[in-house]
Amino acid sequence: MHVVSKLSPPRSRPHPLAGAITLREPSSVIPCEAMSEAYVHGYDARETARLSDQAGTLVDLLHHDTAYPAGSRVLEAGCGVGAQTVTLARNSPEARFTSVDVSATSLAEAARRLEAAGLDNVDLRRADLYALPYAPASFDHLFVCFVLEHLARPVEALRGLSELLRPGGSVTVIEGDHGSTTFHPDSEAARAAIACQVELQRRSGGDSEIGRRLYPLLVEAGLRDVRISPRMVYVDASRPALVDGFTRRTFTAMIEGVRAPALAAGLIDAERFDAGICDLHRTTEPDGVFTYTFFKAVALR
Amino acid sequence: MHVVSKLSPPRSRPHPLAGAITLREPSSVIPCEAMSEAYVHGYDARETARLSDQAGTLVDLLHHDTAYPAGSRVLEAGCGVGAQTVTLARNSPEARFTSVDVSATSLAEAARRLEAAGLDNVDLRRADLYALPYAPASFDHLFVCFVLEHLARPVEALRGLSELLRPGGSVTVIEGDHGSTTFHPDSEAARAAIACQVELQRRSGGDSEIGRRLYPLLVEAGLRDVRISPRMVYVDASRPALVDGFTRRTFTAMIEGVRAPALAAGLIDAERFDAGICDLHRTTEPDGVFTYTFFKAVALR
């Protein structure tokens, strides 16, 4: 299991949506008829595929209204493998991005993605988010996505990052909230399996239900004109790309990914966890429904 | 407590958002500093005020995209006191509405509201939603809002109502989902108090978490091109009208309204229920957040 420092984001951030748990082996095969054979592949390949799926289905929902003016200097804090960076840089081709992450491995993957996308308006830098080597007012805008959920001190992080902005610069933050999940058919077991992820992330110092509290966090960090817009991913059988790309291959795969640490921590027994995963897969059937809400905050320094 | 027939909607529907529980006395005064003195007024006046508050803050969110062509014949099934009817009729002044409800008392109030609003394009009729006195294809469009949550057989109701439409006519359904509620600070007691409302409504034959399953319900009723759009009410301190009008005077007031039947049914003890109500009020403070999701379905016969 990955250990999260109290002062830094996780050294690698394998799942944008997910918690601070990084599995190094394939998860066990769960005896559930609804499961795809793809889930027995090795973790890394599967995880990379899942990230691509997620970015593809969520990109419009989360990013369609983020664009920066020509010449503006944008700091992306915690870019990870660049899943959001490619979208950001493509949507604002005349802006100049500085995307930082603490993990050299993630940055190497981000560089590969940017090159593959033919984007040259991003500088990638390895640095600790709590101690970035930039002077105050070095940037016009700040972008933070799927990062605060991992931090024990998100307000301190936001305050420090905001000091790198010029007065009047904008701050954009996007985070998920696992507690926002609803589904049909409802299932106590599925909710118990999700609760394992929430508890493991909490024990790592993070908060996978942070989305709902972006407003007070940004206000406490001293930002002004804080405006929140929820972004619900609503999935039913009329939206097959989301059934597969979000419910199955993003959310359920993420919860499935905490099986081993959840069992090791004694949070749940195997039978109940596996029943929960089966019930999450059940929501991908023709009469099933799944919802999840991200929260996007925009504010000014 | 109001008893819901298995074949009819509740004889009066005092809260659009709420359950099938009708209180006849003022609820007890709960010892919570956050509570407004207004809550110790008699139930009926308070409830009427709450309905008006709700309609005012939610009308755009729920109804902005519903308008019917000139000359079209629209059936509103379960109009209650006309809280939605006024909006519908105002937004489609050249359409002709037939709004039915099983309660003569509610219809009298609806008539008063329509007259006060100067609207004359609505016929109010008292009738049982499961046995309406209209021939097949009598209407072009069907509108159903906050009604299915009360019914033990919502698919049967939808199927019967749809038969009154011409082929190709539209069906619009709006329902809430209490299980979609999230808030900050989170509170087990508040969730337990909400769960009382859900359980009481379930015992009355309804489902206060029906919003999430509109898609399978409409498909099972034989409708086509079913399209769902979730409508989240997101409330933080930057939206004071919603803090007061929705979190405090709509949702929390509704949950507070089931105190007596919840205690009588032994679902919860008074101390825990009251703590839950206090915690819901806590979410209206400057650092609090509250979210609730309605689901709107549009389909074709």
Coordinates of C-alpha atoms in Angstrom, one line a residue:
Chain A
M1 CA 0.0 0.0 0.0
H2 CA 1.2 3.5 -0.8
V3 CA 2.0 5.7 2.1
V4 CA 1.1 9.4 1.9
S5 CA 3.4 11.9 3.4
K6 CA 1.6 14.5 5.5
L7 CA 3.3 17.3 3.5
S8 CA 3.3 16.1 0.0
P9 CA 0.8 14.6 -2.4
P10 CA 1.3 11.0 -3.1
R11 CA 4.5 10.4 -5.0
S12 CA 2.5 8.9 -7.8
R13 CA -1.1 9.5 -8.4
P14 CA -2.3 6.6 -10.4
H15 CA -6.0 7.3 -10.3
P16 CA -7.4 10.8 -10.7
L17 CA -10.7 9.8 -9.3
A18 CA -9.4 7.6 -6.7
G19 CA -7.7 7.3 -3.4
A20 CA -4.2 7.2 -2.3
I21 CA -4.0 3.4 -2.6
T22 CA -1.6 2.0 -5.2
L23 CA -1.8 -1.7 -5.8
R24 CA 1.3 -3.3 -7.2
E25 CA -0.3 -6.6 -8.2
P26 CA -3.4 -7.5 -10.1
S27 CA -6.3 -7.7 -7.7
S28 CA -7.7 -11.0 -7.0
V29 CA -10.3 -12.5 -9.3
I30 CA -13.7 -11.9 -7.9
P31 CA -16.3 -14.6 -8.6
C32 CA -18.9 -12.3 -10.2
E33 CA -20.5 -13.2 -13.5
A34 CA -20.8 -9.5 -14.4
M35 CA -17.1 -9.0 -14.3
S36 CA -15.1 -8.5 -17.5
E37 CA -12.2 -10.7 -18.2
A38 CA -10.2 -7.5 -18.7
Y39 CA -10.0 -7.1 -15.0
V40 CA -7.6 -10.1 -14.5
H41 CA -4.9 -8.3 -16.5
G42 CA -1.9 -6.8 -14.7
Y43 CA -2.6 -3.7 -12.7
D44 CA -0.4 -1.2 -14.5
A45 CA -1.8 -1.9 -18.0
R46 CA -5.4 -2.0 -16.6
E47 CA -4.9 1.2 -14.7
T48 CA -3.5 3.0 -17.7
A49 CA -6.5 1.9 -19.7
R50 CA -8.8 3.0 -17.0
L51 CA -7.3 6.5 -16.9
S52 CA -7.7 6.9 -20.6
D53 CA -11.3 5.8 -20.4
Q54 CA -12.0 8.2 -17.6
A55 CA -10.4 11.1 -19.3
G56 CA -12.3 10.4 -22.5
T57 CA -15.8 10.3 -20.9
L58 CA -15.3 13.1 -18.4
V59 CA -13.3 15.6 -20.3
D60 CA -16.2 17.7 -21.5
L61 CA -18.2 17.5 -18.3
L62 CA -15.2 18.8 -16.2
H63 CA -13.2 21.0 -18.6
H64 CA -15.4 22.5 -21.3
D65 CA -15.6 25.8 -19.5
T66 CA -11.9 26.2 -18.6
A67 CA -9.8 28.2 -21.1
Y68 CA -7.0 30.6 -20.5
P69 CA -6.2 33.7 -22.6
A70 CA -3.2 33.9 -24.9
G71 CA 0.0 34.6 -23.1
S72 CA -1.3 33.8 -19.6
R73 CA 0.9 31.8 -17.3
V74 CA -1.0 28.9 -15.7
L75 CA 0.3 26.7 -12.9
E76 CA -1.1 23.2 -12.8
A77 CA -0.3 21.8 -9.3
G78 CA -0.1 18.0 -9.1
C79 CA -0.4 17.1 -12.8
G80 CA 0.3 13.4 -12.2
V81 CA 0.6 11.5 -15.5
G82 CA -0.9 14.4 -17.4
A83 CA -4.4 13.1 -17.8
Q84 CA -5.8 16.6 -17.4
T85 CA -2.8 18.4 -18.7
V86 CA -3.3 17.3 -22.3
T87 CA -6.9 18.7 -22.2
L88 CA -5.9 21.9 -20.6
A89 CA -3.0 22.6 -23.0
R90 CA -5.2 21.7 -26.0
N91 CA -8.1 23.9 -24.9
S92 CA -5.8 26.9 -24.4
P93 CA -3.1 26.6 -27.0
E94 CA -1.9 30.2 -26.6
A95 CA -1.5 29.9 -22.8
R96 CA 1.7 28.8 -21.2
F97 CA 1.4 26.0 -18.6
T98 CA 3.8 25.0 -15.9
S99 CA 2.7 21.6 -14.6
V100 CA 4.4 20.2 -11.5
D101 CA 4.3 16.9 -9.8
V102 CA 6.4 15.3 -7.1
S103 CA 6.8 12.0 -9.0
A104 CA 9.4 11.7 -11.7
T105 CA 7.7 8.6 -13.0
S106 CA 4.4 10.4 -13.5
L107 CA 6.1 13.3 -15.1
A108 CA 7.8 11.0 -17.6
E109 CA 4.4 9.6 -18.6
A110 CA 3.0 13.2 -18.8
A111 CA 5.8 14.1 -21.1
R112 CA 5.1 11.2 -23.3
R113 CA 1.4 12.1 -23.6
L114 CA 2.1 15.7 -24.4
E115 CA 4.5 14.7 -27.1
A116 CA 2.0 12.2 -28.5
A117 CA -0.6 15.0 -28.6
G118 CA 1.8 17.4 -30.3
L119 CA 1.5 19.9 -27.5
D120 CA 4.5 22.2 -26.8
N121 CA 3.0 24.8 -24.4
V122 CA 3.6 22.9 -21.2
D123 CA 6.7 22.9 -19.0
L124 CA 6.9 19.9 -16.7
R125 CA 8.7 20.4 -13.4
R126 CA 9.3 18.0 -10.5
A127 CA 8.6 19.8 -7.3
D128 CA 6.9 19.5 -3.9
L129 CA 3.5 21.1 -4.1
Y130 CA 4.0 22.6 -0.6
A131 CA 7.4 24.2 -1.5
L132 CA 7.3 25.3 -5.1
P133 CA 10.4 27.1 -6.3
Y134 CA 8.6 30.2 -7.7
A135 CA 8.4 33.8 -6.6
P136 CA 5.1 35.3 -5.6
A137 CA 2.9 36.5 -8.5
S138 CA 4.7 34.2 -10.9
F139 CA 1.5 33.0 -12.4
D140 CA -1.9 34.4 -13.7
H141 CA -3.9 31.3 -13.0
L142 CA -3.9 28.1 -10.9
F143 CA -5.4 24.8 -11.8
V144 CA -5.7 21.9 -9.3
C145 CA -7.6 18.7 -10.2
F146 CA -7.9 15.5 -8.1
V147 CA -5.1 16.6 -5.8
L148 CA -6.7 18.1 -2.6
E149 CA -8.4 14.8 -1.9
H150 CA -5.0 13.3 -1.1
L151 CA -3.7 16.1 1.2
A152 CA -3.9 16.2 5.0
R153 CA -3.7 20.0 4.9
P154 CA -5.6 21.2 1.8
V155 CA -6.1 24.7 3.0
E156 CA -2.4 25.2 3.7
A157 CA -1.7 23.9 0.2
L158 CA -4.2 26.2 -1.4
R159 CA -2.9 29.2 0.5
G160 CA 0.7 28.5 -0.5
L161 CA -0.2 27.9 -4.2
S162 CA -2.4 31.1 -4.3
E163 CA 0.5 33.2 -3.2
L164 CA 2.2 32.3 -6.5
L165 CA -0.6 34.1 -8.3
R166 CA -0.9 37.7 -9.1
P167 CA -3.7 39.5 -7.3
G168 CA -6.9 38.9 -9.3
G169 CA -5.6 35.7 -10.8
S170 CA -8.0 32.8 -11.0
V171 CA -8.0 29.5 -9.1
T172 CA -9.8 26.4 -10.5
V173 CA -10.2 23.3 -8.4
I174 CA -11.9 20.0 -9.4
E175 CA -12.5 17.2 -6.9
G176 CA -14.7 14.2 -6.7
D177 CA -16.9 13.1 -3.8
H178 CA -17.4 9.3 -3.2
G179 CA -20.2 10.0 -0.8
S180 CA -22.3 11.5 -3.6
T181 CA -22.6 8.1 -5.3
T182 CA -26.1 6.8 -5.9
F183 CA -27.2 3.8 -7.9
H184 CA -30.0 1.5 -8.8
P185 CA -30.5 -1.2 -7.7
D186 CA -29.3 0.1 -4.4
S187 CA -27.1 -2.2 -2.4
E188 CA -25.8 -2.1 1.2
A189 CA -22.9 -4.3 0.2
A190 CA -21.9 -1.9 -2.6
R191 CA -22.1 1.0 -0.2
A192 CA -19.9 -1.0 2.3
A193 CA -17.3 -1.6 -0.4
I194 CA -17.2 2.1 -1.3
A195 CA -16.9 3.0 2.4
C196 CA -13.7 0.9 2.4
Q197 CA -12.2 3.2 -0.1
V198 CA -13.3 6.3 1.8
E199 CA -11.8 4.9 5.1
L200 CA -8.5 3.8 3.5
Q201 CA -8.1 7.3 2.0
R202 CA -8.9 8.8 5.4
R203 CA -6.3 6.7 7.0
S204 CA -3.8 8.0 4.4
G205 CA -4.6 11.5 5.5
G206 CA -6.9 12.3 2.6
D207 CA -10.6 12.8 2.1
S208 CA -12.4 11.2 -0.8
E209 CA -15.5 13.1 0.0
I210 CA -13.8 16.5 -0.3
G211 CA -15.8 17.7 -3.3
R212 CA -18.8 18.9 -1.2
R213 CA -16.6 21.1 0.9
L214 CA -14.6 23.0 -1.7
Y215 CA -16.5 26.1 -0.9
P216 CA -15.4 26.4 2.8
L217 CA -11.9 25.2 1.9
L218 CA -11.3 27.9 -0.7
V219 CA -12.9 30.6 1.5
E220 CA -10.7 29.5 4.4
A221 CA -7.7 29.7 2.1
G222 CA -8.4 33.4 1.6
L223 CA -9.8 33.3 -1.9
R224 CA -12.7 35.5 -3.0
D225 CA -15.7 35.2 -5.3
V226 CA -15.7 31.4 -4.7
R227 CA -18.2 29.8 -7.0
I228 CA -19.0 26.1 -7.1
S229 CA -20.6 24.1 -9.8
P230 CA -21.4 20.5 -9.3
R231 CA -20.9 18.2 -12.3
M232 CA -22.9 15.0 -12.0
V233 CA -22.0 12.0 -14.1
Y234 CA -25.4 10.4 -14.7
V235 CA -25.3 6.9 -16.3
D236 CA -28.1 4.7 -17.6
A237 CA -28.4 2.2 -20.4
S238 CA -29.1 5.0 -22.9
R239 CA -25.5 6.2 -22.4
P240 CA -23.4 3.0 -23.1
A241 CA -20.1 4.9 -23.4
L242 CA -20.6 6.0 -19.8
V243 CA -21.8 2.6 -18.6
D244 CA -18.6 1.1 -19.8
G245 CA -16.2 4.0 -19.4
F246 CA -17.4 5.4 -16.1
T247 CA -19.5 3.0 -14.0
R248 CA -17.6 -0.1 -15.0
R249 CA -14.1 0.9 -15.9
T250 CA -13.6 4.0 -13.8
F251 CA -15.6 3.8 -10.6
T252 CA -16.2 0.1 -10.1
A253 CA -12.6 -0.6 -11.1
M254 CA -11.4 1.9 -8.6
I255 CA -13.4 0.4 -5.7
E256 CA -12.3 -3.1 -6.8
G257 CA -8.8 -1.9 -6.6
V258 CA -8.9 -1.5 -2.8
R259 CA -9.9 -5.1 -2.2
A260 CA -6.6 -6.3 -0.9
P261 CA -5.8 -3.3 1.4
A262 CA -9.4 -3.3 2.7
L263 CA -9.3 -6.9 3.6
A264 CA -5.8 -6.5 5.1
A265 CA -7.0 -3.7 7.2
G266 CA -10.0 -5.8 8.4
L267 CA -12.5 -3.2 7.2
I268 CA -14.7 -5.8 5.5
D269 CA -14.8 -9.5 4.8
A270 CA -14.1 -10.9 1.4
E271 CA -17.6 -12.2 0.7
R272 CA -19.2 -8.9 1.5
F273 CA -16.7 -6.9 -0.5
D274 CA -17.1 -9.2 -3.5
A275 CA -20.9 -9.0 -3.2
G276 CA -20.6 -5.2 -3.3
I277 CA -18.5 -5.3 -6.4
C278 CA -21.0 -7.6 -8.1
D279 CA -23.8 -5.2 -7.1
L280 CA -21.9 -2.3 -8.6
H281 CA -21.6 -4.3 -11.9
R282 CA -25.3 -5.0 -11.6
T283 CA -25.9 -1.2 -12.0
T284 CA -24.5 -1.5 -15.5
E285 CA -27.3 -3.8 -16.7
P286 CA -30.1 -2.4 -18.9
D287 CA -32.3 -1.3 -16.0
G288 CA -29.4 0.0 -13.8
V289 CA -28.5 3.6 -13.0
F290 CA -25.4 5.1 -11.5
T291 CA -24.6 8.7 -10.5
Y292 CA -21.4 10.4 -9.2
T293 CA -20.8 14.1 -8.6
F294 CA -17.6 16.1 -9.1
F295 CA -17.4 19.6 -7.8
K296 CA -15.6 22.4 -9.7
A297 CA -14.6 25.6 -7.9
V298 CA -13.5 28.8 -9.5
A299 CA -12.3 31.7 -7.4
L300 CA -10.1 34.7 -7.5
R301 CA -7.0 35.5 -5.5
Chain B
M1 CA -50.6 9.9 9.9
H2 CA -51.9 9.8 6.4
V3 CA -52.6 6.4 4.9
V4 CA -51.9 6.0 1.3
S5 CA -54.2 3.8 -0.8
K6 CA -52.4 1.2 -2.9
L7 CA -54.3 2.5 -5.9
S8 CA -54.4 6.2 -5.5
P9 CA -52.0 9.0 -4.8
P10 CA -52.3 10.4 -1.3
R11 CA -55.6 12.3 -0.9
S12 CA -53.8 15.4 -0.2
R13 CA -50.2 16.1 -1.2
P14 CA -49.0 18.7 1.2
H15 CA -45.3 18.7 0.2
P16 CA -44.1 18.4 -3.3
L17 CA -40.7 17.3 -2.2
A18 CA -41.7 15.2 0.6
G19 CA -43.3 12.0 1.7
A20 CA -46.7 10.8 2.2
I21 CA -46.8 11.9 5.8
T22 CA -49.3 14.6 6.7
L23 CA -49.0 16.1 10.2
R24 CA -52.1 17.7 11.7
E25 CA -50.4 19.4 14.6
P26 CA -47.4 21.6 14.9
S27 CA -44.4 19.5 15.4
S28 CA -42.7 19.6 18.8
V29 CA -40.3 22.4 19.5
I30 CA -36.8 20.9 19.1
P31 CA -34.1 22.3 21.4
C32 CA -31.7 23.5 18.7
E33 CA -30.3 26.9 18.7
A34 CA -30.1 27.0 15.0
M35 CA -33.9 26.7 14.6
S36 CA -36.0 29.5 13.5
E37 CA -39.0 30.6 15.7
A38 CA -41.1 30.3 12.6
Y39 CA -41.2 26.5 13.1
V40 CA -43.4 26.7 16.1
H41 CA -46.3 28.0 14.1
G42 CA -49.2 25.8 13.2
Y43 CA -48.5 23.1 10.6
D44 CA -50.8 24.2 7.9
A45 CA -49.6 27.8 7.7
R46 CA -46.0 26.7 7.9
E47 CA -46.5 24.1 5.3
T48 CA -48.1 26.5 2.9
A49 CA -45.2 28.9 3.4
R50 CA -42.7 26.1 2.8
L51 CA -44.4 25.1 -0.4
S52 CA -44.2 28.7 -1.7
D53 CA -40.5 28.9 -0.7
Q54 CA -39.8 25.7 -2.5
A55 CA -41.5 26.7 -5.7
G56 CA -39.7 30.0 -5.7
T57 CA -36.2 28.6 -5.4
L58 CA -36.7 25.6 -7.6
V59 CA -38.8 26.8 -10.4
D60 CA -36.1 27.7 -12.8
L61 CA -34.0 24.6 -12.0
L62 CA -36.9 22.2 -12.6
H63 CA -39.1 23.9 -15.2
H64 CA -37.1 26.3 -17.4
D65 CA -37.0 23.8 -20.2
T66 CA -40.6 22.7 -20.2
A67 CA -42.9 24.6 -22.6
Y68 CA -45.7 23.4 -24.7
P69 CA -46.8 24.6 -28.2
A70 CA -49.9 26.8 -28.7
G71 CA -53.0 24.7 -28.9
S72 CA -51.5 21.6 -27.4
R73 CA -53.5 19.6 -24.8
V74 CA -51.5 18.9 -21.7
L75 CA -52.5 16.5 -18.9
E76 CA -51.0 17.3 -15.5
A77 CA -51.6 14.2 -13.3
G78 CA -51.5 14.8 -9.5
C79 CA -51.4 18.6 -9.5
G80 CA -52.0 18.9 -5.7
V81 CA -52.3 22.5 -4.6
G82 CA -51.1 23.7 -8.0
A83 CA -47.5 24.6 -6.9
Q84 CA -46.2 23.5 -10.3
T85 CA -49.4 24.2 -12.3
V86 CA -49.0 28.0 -12.0
T87 CA -45.5 27.7 -13.5
L88 CA -46.5 25.3 -16.2
A89 CA -49.5 27.4 -17.3
R90 CA -47.5 30.6 -17.2
N91 CA -44.7 29.2 -19.3
S92 CA -47.0 27.9 -21.9
P93 CA -49.8 30.5 -22.1
E94 CA -51.2 29.2 -25.4
A95 CA -51.4 25.6 -24.3
R96 CA -54.4 24.1 -22.6
F97 CA -53.9 22.3 -19.4
T98 CA -56.1 19.7 -17.6
S99 CA -54.8 19.3 -14.1
V100 CA -56.2 16.5 -12.0
D101 CA -56.0 15.5 -8.4
V102 CA -57.8 13.2 -6.1
S103 CA -58.2 15.8 -3.3
A104 CA -60.9 18.4 -3.5
T105 CA -59.2 20.4 -0.8
S106 CA -56.0 20.6 -2.8
L107 CA -57.9 21.5 -6.0
A108 CA -59.6 24.4 -4.2
E109 CA -56.2 25.8 -3.3
A110 CA -55.0 25.2 -6.8
A111 CA -58.0 27.2 -8.2
R112 CA -57.2 30.0 -5.8
R113 CA -53.6 30.1 -6.9
L114 CA -54.5 30.1 -10.6
E115 CA -56.9 32.9 -10.1
A116 CA -54.4 34.9 -8.2
A117 CA -51.9 34.5 -11.0
G118 CA -54.5 35.5 -13.6
L119 CA -54.2 32.2 -15.5
D120 CA -57.2 30.9 -17.3
N121 CA -55.7 28.1 -19.4
V122 CA -56.1 25.3 -16.8
D123 CA -59.1 23.0 -16.2
L124 CA -59.0 21.5 -12.8
R125 CA -60.7 18.1 -12.4
R126 CA -61.1 15.8 -9.4
A127 CA -60.2 12.3 -10.4
D128 CA -58.3 9.1 -9.5
L129 CA -55.0 9.0 -11.3
Y130 CA -55.4 5.3 -11.9
A131 CA -58.9 5.7 -13.5
L132 CA -59.1 9.0 -15.4
P133 CA -62.3 9.6 -17.3
Y134 CA -60.6 10.4 -20.7
A135 CA -60.5 8.5 -23.9
P136 CA -57.2 7.2 -25.4
A137 CA -55.3 9.9 -27.3
S138 CA -57.1 12.7 -25.5
F139 CA -53.9 14.6 -24.8
D140 CA -50.7 15.6 -26.6
H141 CA -48.5 15.8 -23.5
L142 CA -48.3 14.4 -20.0
F143 CA -46.7 16.1 -17.0
V144 CA -46.1 14.4 -13.7
C145 CA -44.2 16.0 -10.8
F146 CA -43.7 14.7 -7.3
V147 CA -46.4 12.1 -7.7
L148 CA -44.7 8.8 -8.5
E149 CA -42.8 8.9 -5.2
H150 CA -46.2 8.2 -3.5
L151 CA -47.4 5.3 -5.6
A152 CA -47.0 1.7 -4.9
R153 CA -47.3 0.9 -8.6
P154 CA -45.7 3.7 -10.5
V155 CA -45.2 1.7 -13.7
E156 CA -48.9 0.8 -13.8
A157 CA -49.8 4.5 -13.3
L158 CA -47.4 5.7 -16.0
R159 CA -48.7 3.1 -18.5
G160 CA -52.3 4.1 -17.9
L161 CA -51.6 7.8 -18.1
S162 CA -49.6 7.3 -21.3
E163 CA -52.5 5.6 -23.0
L164 CA -54.3 8.9 -22.8
L165 CA -51.6 10.4 -25.0
R166 CA -51.6 10.5 -28.8
P167 CA -48.7 8.4 -30.2
G168 CA -45.6 10.6 -30.3
G169 CA -46.8 12.7 -27.4
S170 CA -44.3 13.6 -24.7
V171 CA -44.1 12.5 -21.1
T172 CA -42.3 14.7 -18.5
V173 CA -41.7 13.3 -15.0
I174 CA -39.9 15.1 -12.2
E175 CA -39.1 13.4 -8.9
G176 CA -36.7 13.9 -6.0
D177 CA -34.4 11.4 -4.4
H178 CA -33.7 11.8 -0.7
G179 CA -30.8 9.3 -0.9
S180 CA -29.0 11.9 -3.1
T181 CA -28.6 14.3 -0.2
T182 CA -25.0 15.2 0.8
F183 CA -23.9 17.9 3.2
H184 CA -21.0 19.4 5.1
P185 CA -20.4 19.0 7.9
D186 CA -21.5 15.4 7.5
S187 CA -23.5 13.9 10.3
E188 CA -24.6 10.4 11.1
A189 CA -27.5 11.7 13.1
A190 CA -28.7 13.9 10.2
R191 CA -28.6 10.9 7.9
A192 CA -30.5 8.8 10.5
A193 CA -33.2 11.5 10.6
I194 CA -33.5 11.5 6.8
A195 CA -33.6 7.7 6.8
C196 CA -36.8 8.0 9.0
Q197 CA -38.5 9.9 6.3
V198 CA -37.4 7.4 3.7
E199 CA -38.6 4.5 5.8
L200 CA -42.0 6.1 6.6
Q201 CA -42.6 6.8 3.0
R202 CA -41.7 3.2 2.1
R203 CA -44.2 1.9 4.7
S204 CA -46.8 4.0 3.1
G205 CA -46.1 2.3 -0.2
G206 CA -44.0 5.0 -1.7
D207 CA -40.3 5.5 -2.5
S208 CA -38.6 8.8 -1.7
E209 CA -35.5 7.7 -3.5
I210 CA -37.4 7.1 -6.8
G211 CA -35.6 9.9 -8.7
R212 CA -32.6 7.7 -9.6
R213 CA -34.8 5.0 -11.1
L214 CA -36.9 7.1 -13.4
Y215 CA -35.1 5.6 -16.4
P216 CA -36.0 2.0 -15.8
L217 CA -39.6 2.9 -14.7
L218 CA -40.3 4.8 -17.9
V219 CA -38.8 2.1 -20.1
E220 CA -40.8 -0.5 -18.3
A221 CA -44.0 1.6 -18.8
G222 CA -43.4 1.2 -22.6
L223 CA -42.2 4.8 -23.3
R224 CA -39.4 5.4 -25.8
D225 CA -36.5 7.8 -26.2
V226 CA -36.3 8.2 -22.4
R227 CA -33.8 10.9 -21.5
I228 CA -33.0 11.8 -17.9
S229 CA -31.4 15.0 -16.7
P230 CA -30.4 15.3 -13.1
R231 CA -31.0 18.7 -11.4
M232 CA -28.8 19.2 -8.4
V233 CA -29.7 21.9 -5.9
Y234 CA -26.3 23.0 -4.6
V235 CA -26.3 25.3 -1.6
D236 CA -23.5 27.2 0.1
A237 CA -23.3 30.5 1.9
S238 CA -22.8 32.4 -1.4
R239 CA -26.5 31.5 -2.3
P240 CA -28.4 32.8 0.7
A241 CA -31.8 32.5 -0.9
L242 CA -31.2 28.7 -1.3
V243 CA -29.8 28.4 2.2
D244 CA -33.0 29.8 3.6
G245 CA -35.5 28.7 0.9
F246 CA -34.2 25.2 0.3
T247 CA -31.9 23.8 3.0
R248 CA -33.7 25.4 5.9
R249 CA -37.3 25.9 4.9
T250 CA -37.8 23.1 2.4
F251 CA -35.6 20.1 3.1
T252 CA -34.9 20.4 6.8
A253 CA -38.5 21.5 7.5
M254 CA -39.7 18.4 5.7
I255 CA -37.5 16.1 7.7
E256 CA -38.5 17.9 10.9
G257 CA -42.1 17.2 9.9
V258 CA -41.8 13.5 10.4
R259 CA -40.5 13.7 14.0
A260 CA -43.8 12.6 15.6
P261 CA -44.5 9.6 13.3
A262 CA -40.9 8.5 13.3
L263 CA -40.8 8.5 17.1
A264 CA -44.2 6.8 17.2
A265 CA -43.0 4.1 14.9
G266 CA -39.9 3.5 17.0
L267 CA -37.6 4.3 14.1
I268 CA -35.3 6.5 16.2
D269 CA -35.2 8.1 19.7
A270 CA -36.0 11.7 20.2
E271 CA -32.5 12.8 21.2
R272 CA -30.9 11.4 18.1
F273 CA -33.6 12.7 15.8
D274 CA -33.3 16.2 17.3
A275 CA -29.5 16.0 17.0
G276 CA -30.0 15.2 13.3
I277 CA -32.2 18.2 12.8
C278 CA -29.7 20.4 14.5
D279 CA -27.0 19.1 12.3
L280 CA -29.1 19.8 9.2
H281 CA -29.4 23.4 10.4
R282 CA -25.7 23.4 11.0
T283 CA -25.2 23.0 7.3
T284 CA -26.8 26.5 6.8
E285 CA -23.9 28.2 8.6
P286 CA -21.3 30.1 6.6
D287 CA -19.0 27.1 6.1
G288 CA -21.9 24.7 5.5
V289 CA -22.9 23.0 2.2
F290 CA -26.0 21.1 1.2
T291 CA -26.9 19.3 -2.0
Y292 CA -30.0 17.5 -3.2
T293 CA -30.8 16.1 -6.6
F294 CA -34.0 16.0 -8.5
F295 CA -34.3 13.9 -11.7
K296 CA -36.3 15.0 -14.7
A297 CA -37.3 12.5 -17.4
V298 CA -38.6 13.3 -20.8
A299 CA -39.8 10.5 -23.1
L300 CA -42.2 9.9 -26.0
R301 CA -45.2 7.6 -26.2

